[in-house]
Short mmCIF file of C-alpha atoms in Angstrom, two decimals:
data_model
loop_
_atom_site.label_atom_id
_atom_site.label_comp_id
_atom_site.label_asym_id
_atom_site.label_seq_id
_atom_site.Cartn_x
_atom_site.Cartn_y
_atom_site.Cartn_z
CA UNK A 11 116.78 108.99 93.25
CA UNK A 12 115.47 105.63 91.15
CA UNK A 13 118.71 105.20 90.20
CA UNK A 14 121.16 106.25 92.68
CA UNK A 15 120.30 107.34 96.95
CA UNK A 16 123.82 108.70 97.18
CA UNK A 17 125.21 110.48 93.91
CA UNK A 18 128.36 112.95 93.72
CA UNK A 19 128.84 116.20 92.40
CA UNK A 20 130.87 118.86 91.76
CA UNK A 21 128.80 120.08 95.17
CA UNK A 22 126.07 119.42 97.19
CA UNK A 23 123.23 121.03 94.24
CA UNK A 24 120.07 118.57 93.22
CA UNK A 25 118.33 118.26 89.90
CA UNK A 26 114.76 120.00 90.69
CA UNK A 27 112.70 117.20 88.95
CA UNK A 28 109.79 116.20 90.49
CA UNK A 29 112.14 114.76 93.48
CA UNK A 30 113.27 112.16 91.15
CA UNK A 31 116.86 112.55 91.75
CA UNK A 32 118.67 112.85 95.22
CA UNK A 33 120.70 115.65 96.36
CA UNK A 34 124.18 114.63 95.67
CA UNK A 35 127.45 115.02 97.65
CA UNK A 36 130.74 117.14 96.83
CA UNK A 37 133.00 114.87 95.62
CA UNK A 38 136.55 114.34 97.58
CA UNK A 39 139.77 115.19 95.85
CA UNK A 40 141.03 111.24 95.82
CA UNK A 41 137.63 110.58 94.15
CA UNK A 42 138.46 113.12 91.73
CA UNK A 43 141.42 112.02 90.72
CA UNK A 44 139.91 108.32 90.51
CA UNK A 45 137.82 109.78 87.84
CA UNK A 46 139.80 110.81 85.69
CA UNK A 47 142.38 107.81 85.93
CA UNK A 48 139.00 106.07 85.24
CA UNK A 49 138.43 108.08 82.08
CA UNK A 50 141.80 107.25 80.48
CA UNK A 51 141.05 103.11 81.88
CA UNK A 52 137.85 103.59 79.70
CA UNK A 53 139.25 105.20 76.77
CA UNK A 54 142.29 102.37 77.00
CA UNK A 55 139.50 99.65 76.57
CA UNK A 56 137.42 101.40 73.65
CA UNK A 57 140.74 101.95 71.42
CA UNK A 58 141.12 97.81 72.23
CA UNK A 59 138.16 96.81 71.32
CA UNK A 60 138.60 98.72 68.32
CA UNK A 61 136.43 102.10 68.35
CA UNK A 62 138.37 104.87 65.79
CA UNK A 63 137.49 107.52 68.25
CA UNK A 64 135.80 108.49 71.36
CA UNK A 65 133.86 111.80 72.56
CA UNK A 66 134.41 112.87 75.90
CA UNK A 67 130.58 114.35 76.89
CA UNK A 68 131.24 117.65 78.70
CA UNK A 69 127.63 119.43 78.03
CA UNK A 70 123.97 118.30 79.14
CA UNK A 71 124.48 118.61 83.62
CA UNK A 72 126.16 115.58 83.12
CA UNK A 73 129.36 115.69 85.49
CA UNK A 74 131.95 117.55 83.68
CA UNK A 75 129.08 119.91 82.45
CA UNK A 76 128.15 120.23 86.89
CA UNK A 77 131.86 121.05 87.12
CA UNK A 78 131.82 123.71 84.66
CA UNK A 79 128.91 125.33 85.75
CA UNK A 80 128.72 128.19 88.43
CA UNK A 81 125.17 127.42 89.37
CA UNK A 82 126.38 123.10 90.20
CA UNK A 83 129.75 123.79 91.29
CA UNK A 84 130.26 126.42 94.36
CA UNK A 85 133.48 124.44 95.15
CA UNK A 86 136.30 126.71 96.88
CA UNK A 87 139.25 124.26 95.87
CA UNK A 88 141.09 124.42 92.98
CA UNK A 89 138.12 122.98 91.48
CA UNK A 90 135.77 125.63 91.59
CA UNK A 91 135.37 129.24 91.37
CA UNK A 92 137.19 130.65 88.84
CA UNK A 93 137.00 129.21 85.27
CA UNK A 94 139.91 128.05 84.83
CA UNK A 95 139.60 126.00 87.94
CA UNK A 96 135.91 125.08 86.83
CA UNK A 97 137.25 123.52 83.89
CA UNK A 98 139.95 121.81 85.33
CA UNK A 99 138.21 118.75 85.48
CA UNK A 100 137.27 118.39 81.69
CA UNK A 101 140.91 119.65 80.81
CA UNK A 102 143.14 116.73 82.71
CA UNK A 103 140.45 114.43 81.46
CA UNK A 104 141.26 115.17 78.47
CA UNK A 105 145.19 115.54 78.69
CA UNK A 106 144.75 111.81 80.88
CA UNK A 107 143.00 110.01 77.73
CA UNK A 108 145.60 111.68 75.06
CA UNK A 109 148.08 110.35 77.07
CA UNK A 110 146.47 107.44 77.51
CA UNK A 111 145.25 106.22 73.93
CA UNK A 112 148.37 108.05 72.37
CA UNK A 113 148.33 111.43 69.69
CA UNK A 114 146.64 109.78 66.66
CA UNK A 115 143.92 108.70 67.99
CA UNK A 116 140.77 111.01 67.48
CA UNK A 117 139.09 112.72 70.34
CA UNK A 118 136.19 114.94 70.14
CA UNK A 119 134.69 116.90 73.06
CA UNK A 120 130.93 117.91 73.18
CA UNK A 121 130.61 121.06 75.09
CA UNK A 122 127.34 123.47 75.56
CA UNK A 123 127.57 126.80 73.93
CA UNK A 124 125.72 127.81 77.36
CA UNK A 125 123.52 126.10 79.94
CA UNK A 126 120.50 128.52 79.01
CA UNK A 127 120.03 129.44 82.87
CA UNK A 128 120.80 132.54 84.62
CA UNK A 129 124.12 132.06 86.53
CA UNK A 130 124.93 129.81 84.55
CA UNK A 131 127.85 128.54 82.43
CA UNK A 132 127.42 131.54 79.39
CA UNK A 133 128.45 131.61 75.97
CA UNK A 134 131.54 133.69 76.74
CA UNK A 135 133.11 131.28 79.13
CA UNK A 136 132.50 128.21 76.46
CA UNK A 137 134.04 130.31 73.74
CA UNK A 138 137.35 130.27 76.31
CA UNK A 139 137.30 126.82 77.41
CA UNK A 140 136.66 125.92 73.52
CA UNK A 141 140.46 128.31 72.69
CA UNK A 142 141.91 125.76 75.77
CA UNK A 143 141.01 123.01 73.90
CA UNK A 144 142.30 124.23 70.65
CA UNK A 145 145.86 124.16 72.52
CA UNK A 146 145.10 120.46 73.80
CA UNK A 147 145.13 119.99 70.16
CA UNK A 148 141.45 118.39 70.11
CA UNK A 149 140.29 116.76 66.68
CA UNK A 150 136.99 117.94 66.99
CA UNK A 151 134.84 120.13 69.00
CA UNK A 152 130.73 119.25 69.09
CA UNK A 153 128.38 122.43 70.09
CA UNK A 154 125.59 121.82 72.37
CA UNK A 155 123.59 123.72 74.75
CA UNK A 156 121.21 123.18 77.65
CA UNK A 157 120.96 120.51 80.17
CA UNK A 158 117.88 118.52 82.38
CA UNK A 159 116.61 121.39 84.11
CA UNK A 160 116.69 123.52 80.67
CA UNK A 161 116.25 120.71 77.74
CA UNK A 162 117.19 123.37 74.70
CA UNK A 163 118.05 120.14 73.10
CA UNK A 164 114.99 119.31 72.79
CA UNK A 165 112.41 122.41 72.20
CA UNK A 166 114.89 125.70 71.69
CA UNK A 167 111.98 127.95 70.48
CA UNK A 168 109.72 127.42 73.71
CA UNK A 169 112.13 127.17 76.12
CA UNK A 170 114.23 130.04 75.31
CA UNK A 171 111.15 132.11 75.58
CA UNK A 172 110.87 131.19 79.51
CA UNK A 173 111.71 133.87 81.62
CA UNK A 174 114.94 132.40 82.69
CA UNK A 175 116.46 133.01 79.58
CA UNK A 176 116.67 136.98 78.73
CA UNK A 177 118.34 136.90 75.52
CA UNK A 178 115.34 136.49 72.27
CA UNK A 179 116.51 133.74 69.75
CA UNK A 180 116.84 135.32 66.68
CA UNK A 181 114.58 134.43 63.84
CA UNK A 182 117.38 133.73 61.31
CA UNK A 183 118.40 131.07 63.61
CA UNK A 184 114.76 129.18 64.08
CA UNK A 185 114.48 129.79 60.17
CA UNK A 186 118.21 128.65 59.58
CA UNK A 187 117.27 125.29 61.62
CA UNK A 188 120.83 125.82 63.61
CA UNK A 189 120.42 126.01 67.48
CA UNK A 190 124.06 126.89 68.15
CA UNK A 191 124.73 127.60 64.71
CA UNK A 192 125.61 131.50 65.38
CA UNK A 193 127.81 130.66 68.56
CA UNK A 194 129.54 127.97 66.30
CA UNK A 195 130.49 130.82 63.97
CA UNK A 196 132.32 132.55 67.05
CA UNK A 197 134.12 129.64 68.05
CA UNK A 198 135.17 128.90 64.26
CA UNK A 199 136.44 132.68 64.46
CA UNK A 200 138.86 132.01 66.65
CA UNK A 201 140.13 128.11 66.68
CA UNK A 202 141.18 126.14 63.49
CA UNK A 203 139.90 122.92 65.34
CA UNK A 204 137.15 121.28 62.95
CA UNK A 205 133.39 122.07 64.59
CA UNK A 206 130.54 119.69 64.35
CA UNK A 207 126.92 121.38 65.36
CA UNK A 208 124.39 119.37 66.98
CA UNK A 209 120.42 121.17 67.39
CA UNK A 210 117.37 121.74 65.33
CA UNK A 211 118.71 120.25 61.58
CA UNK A 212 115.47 119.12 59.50
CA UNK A 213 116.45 119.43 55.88
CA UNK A 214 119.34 118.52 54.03
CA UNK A 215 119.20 122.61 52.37
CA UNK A 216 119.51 123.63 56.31
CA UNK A 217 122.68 121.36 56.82
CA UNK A 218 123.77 122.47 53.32
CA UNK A 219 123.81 125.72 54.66
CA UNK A 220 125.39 125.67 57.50
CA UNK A 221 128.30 124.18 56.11
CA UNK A 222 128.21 126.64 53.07
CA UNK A 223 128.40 129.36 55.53
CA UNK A 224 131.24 128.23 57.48
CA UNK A 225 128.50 127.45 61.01
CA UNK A 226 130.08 124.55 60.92
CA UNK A 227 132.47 121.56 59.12
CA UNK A 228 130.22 118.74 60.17
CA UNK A 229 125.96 118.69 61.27
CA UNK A 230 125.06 116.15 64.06
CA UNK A 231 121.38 114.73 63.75
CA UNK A 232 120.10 112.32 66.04
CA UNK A 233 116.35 112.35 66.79
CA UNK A 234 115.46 112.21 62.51
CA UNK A 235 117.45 108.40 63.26
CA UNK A 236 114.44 107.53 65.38
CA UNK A 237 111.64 108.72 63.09
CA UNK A 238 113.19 107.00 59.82
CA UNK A 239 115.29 103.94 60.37
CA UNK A 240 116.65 104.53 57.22
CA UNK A 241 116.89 107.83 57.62
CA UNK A 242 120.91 108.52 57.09
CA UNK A 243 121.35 107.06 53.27
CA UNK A 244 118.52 108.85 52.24
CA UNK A 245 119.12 111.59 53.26
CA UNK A 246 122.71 112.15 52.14
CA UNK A 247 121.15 110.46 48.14
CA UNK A 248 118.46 113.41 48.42
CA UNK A 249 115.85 110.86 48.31
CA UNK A 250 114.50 112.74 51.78
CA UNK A 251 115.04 116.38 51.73
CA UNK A 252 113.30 116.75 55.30
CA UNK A 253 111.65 115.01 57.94
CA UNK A 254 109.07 116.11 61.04
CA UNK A 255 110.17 115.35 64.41
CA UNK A 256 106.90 115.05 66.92
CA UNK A 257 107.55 117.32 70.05
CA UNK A 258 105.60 115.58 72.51
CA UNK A 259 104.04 118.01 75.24
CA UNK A 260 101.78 117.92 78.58
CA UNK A 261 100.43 120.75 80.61
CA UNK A 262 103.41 120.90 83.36
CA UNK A 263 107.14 121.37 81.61
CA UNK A 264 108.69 118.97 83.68
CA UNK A 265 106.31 116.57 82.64
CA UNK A 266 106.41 117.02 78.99
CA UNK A 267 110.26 117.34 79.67
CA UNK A 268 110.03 113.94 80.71
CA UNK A 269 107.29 112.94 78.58
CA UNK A 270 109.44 114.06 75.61
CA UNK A 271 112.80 112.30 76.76
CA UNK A 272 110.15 108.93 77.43
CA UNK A 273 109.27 109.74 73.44
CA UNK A 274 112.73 109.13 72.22
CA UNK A 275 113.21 106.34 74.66
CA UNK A 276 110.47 104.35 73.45
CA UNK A 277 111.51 104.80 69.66
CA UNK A 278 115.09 103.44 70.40
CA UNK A 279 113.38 100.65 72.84
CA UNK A 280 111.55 99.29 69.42
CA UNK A 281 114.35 99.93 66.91
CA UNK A 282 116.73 97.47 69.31
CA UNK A 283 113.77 95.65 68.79
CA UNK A 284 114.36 95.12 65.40
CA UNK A 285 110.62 96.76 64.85
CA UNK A 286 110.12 100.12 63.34
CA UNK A 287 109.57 103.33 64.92
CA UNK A 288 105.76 103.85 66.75
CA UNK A 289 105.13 107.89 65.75
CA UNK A 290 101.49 107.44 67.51
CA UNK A 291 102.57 107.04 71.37
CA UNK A 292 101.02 109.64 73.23
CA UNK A 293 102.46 112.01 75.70
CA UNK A 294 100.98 110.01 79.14
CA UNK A 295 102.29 106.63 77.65
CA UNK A 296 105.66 108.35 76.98
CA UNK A 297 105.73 109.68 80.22
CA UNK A 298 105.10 106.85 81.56
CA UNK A 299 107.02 104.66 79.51
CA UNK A 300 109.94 106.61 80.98
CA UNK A 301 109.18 106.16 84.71
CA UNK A 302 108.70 102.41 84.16
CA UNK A 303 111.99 102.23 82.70
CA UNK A 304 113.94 104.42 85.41
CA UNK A 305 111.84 102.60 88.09
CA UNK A 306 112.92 99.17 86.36
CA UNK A 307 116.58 100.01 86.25
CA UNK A 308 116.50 101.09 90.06
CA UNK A 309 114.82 98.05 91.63
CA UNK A 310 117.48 96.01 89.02
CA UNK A 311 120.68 97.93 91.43
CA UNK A 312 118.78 97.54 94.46
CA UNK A 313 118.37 93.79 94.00
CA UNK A 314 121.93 93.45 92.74
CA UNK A 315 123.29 95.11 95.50
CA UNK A 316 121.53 93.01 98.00
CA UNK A 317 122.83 89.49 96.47
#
């Protein structure tokens, strides 16, 4: 709703937020297909500018993820229902930027091992679409999970204990540091395509590991960035072995959901900065910091679009 009045969807199924975001509207078929010549125009003018690869983001709600999804996408075209049609979208996508940016050129796909909400897109149906992407000869595959309404991303223990999640985490996988790391092995059961596994990687003996025990052929680490700038060529030297990511929390999850994502925000706010990384701001300023910032960026459209 700050951002966008009017958004489209796979169908006509809002983000339960606080009332943040507005109830979006199936998309048409000709919008569709203007998507996804839009994906391959965007991949043509990364591969210009000179980027060795791109990452089409298929996990998270975002719209391929609503697409995939049974709970976002209750389409009755040959866009919805079935899986196959479900992934439709994230499959021509695909085949439009190979075509596009040519054979050599790498592209990755991150996809969620499973949106952690009943009804759902489940692991079973990612472990398929992950063997269709095998035959769309895809360079590398990036396991996720979760999206806004169930942020696994960014507290798997707690949230997986909510009720809409039956299935217990397993504690070799919170001790083992590895969100996704025991779907990974599934997927690298069955495809040859190289794996990279995103989640819940704190010490360089966890990412060791992984990799050791064929979970996965690369680690993806992200947050650790924010809390050390020079976090990366340290940690690969051994000079840092581990490091403590704050989980930020208030009383309501959707709050601390936000006050969390505000968290990150704020860190990557003072590292374009050029200043370093503030562990001290509270959950309320986070939170805050967050709605400012959405709030900003939605009076910024609204004033554009009036000139």
């Amino acid at each position: 709703r700050f951002n966008n009045m009017q958004p489209v969807s796979a169908s006509d199924v809002g983000l339960n937020k606080l009332g943040f975001f507005a109830r979006p509207r199936p998309m048409r078929e000709d919008e569709i297909q203007q998507l996804i010549r839009n994906y391959g125009r965007c991949a043509a003018l990364l591969q210009e500018a000179g980027f060795n690869g791109i990452q089409i983001h298929a996990a998270h709600g975002y719209l391929i993820s609503q697409f995939l999804s049974p709970i976002t996408n209750r389409r009755a075209d040959q866009w919805g229902g079935s899986l196959q049609n479900r992934a439709r979208l994230l499959l021509e996508v695909l085949r439009t930027v190979r075509k596009t940016c040519g054979p050599s050129f790498p592209l990755s796909v991150k996809l969620n091992s499973a949106d952690f909400q009943r009804g759902g897109f489940q692991e079973d149906e990612s472990l398929t679409v992950a063997g269709w992407l095998e035959q769309e000869e895809l360079d590398l595959l990036e396991i996720s999970g979760g999206n806004y309404e169930k942020l696994v991303f960014f507290n798997h223990e707690s949230e997986n204990s909510s009720k809409q999640d039956t299935r217990p985490v397993r504690a070799s996988t919170n001790a083992r540091e590895a969100y996704f790391g025991e779907f990974a092995r599934r997927v690298k059961a069955s495809c040859r395509m190289p794996i990279l596994v995103t989640g819940g990687f704190r010490t360089r003996e966890g990412c060791l590991q992984a990799l050791r025990d064929g979970e996965a052929d690369l680690i993806g680490m992200a947050r650790p960035f924010l809390c050390v700038p020079d976090f990366g060529g340290r940690f690969l030297r051994g000079e840092l072995v581990s490091t403590d990511v704050p989980s930020v929390k208030l009383p309501n999850r959707t709050l601390s959901d936000m006050a969390e994502a505000g968290y990150w925000d704020a860190q990557l706010d003072r590292i374009a900065h050029e200043l370093d990384p503030d562990p001290g701001i509270g959950p309320w300023a986070s939170f805050f910091h967050l709605l400012g910032r959405e709030a900003g960026k939605a009076l910024a459209k609204r004033i554009a679009g009036a000139a």
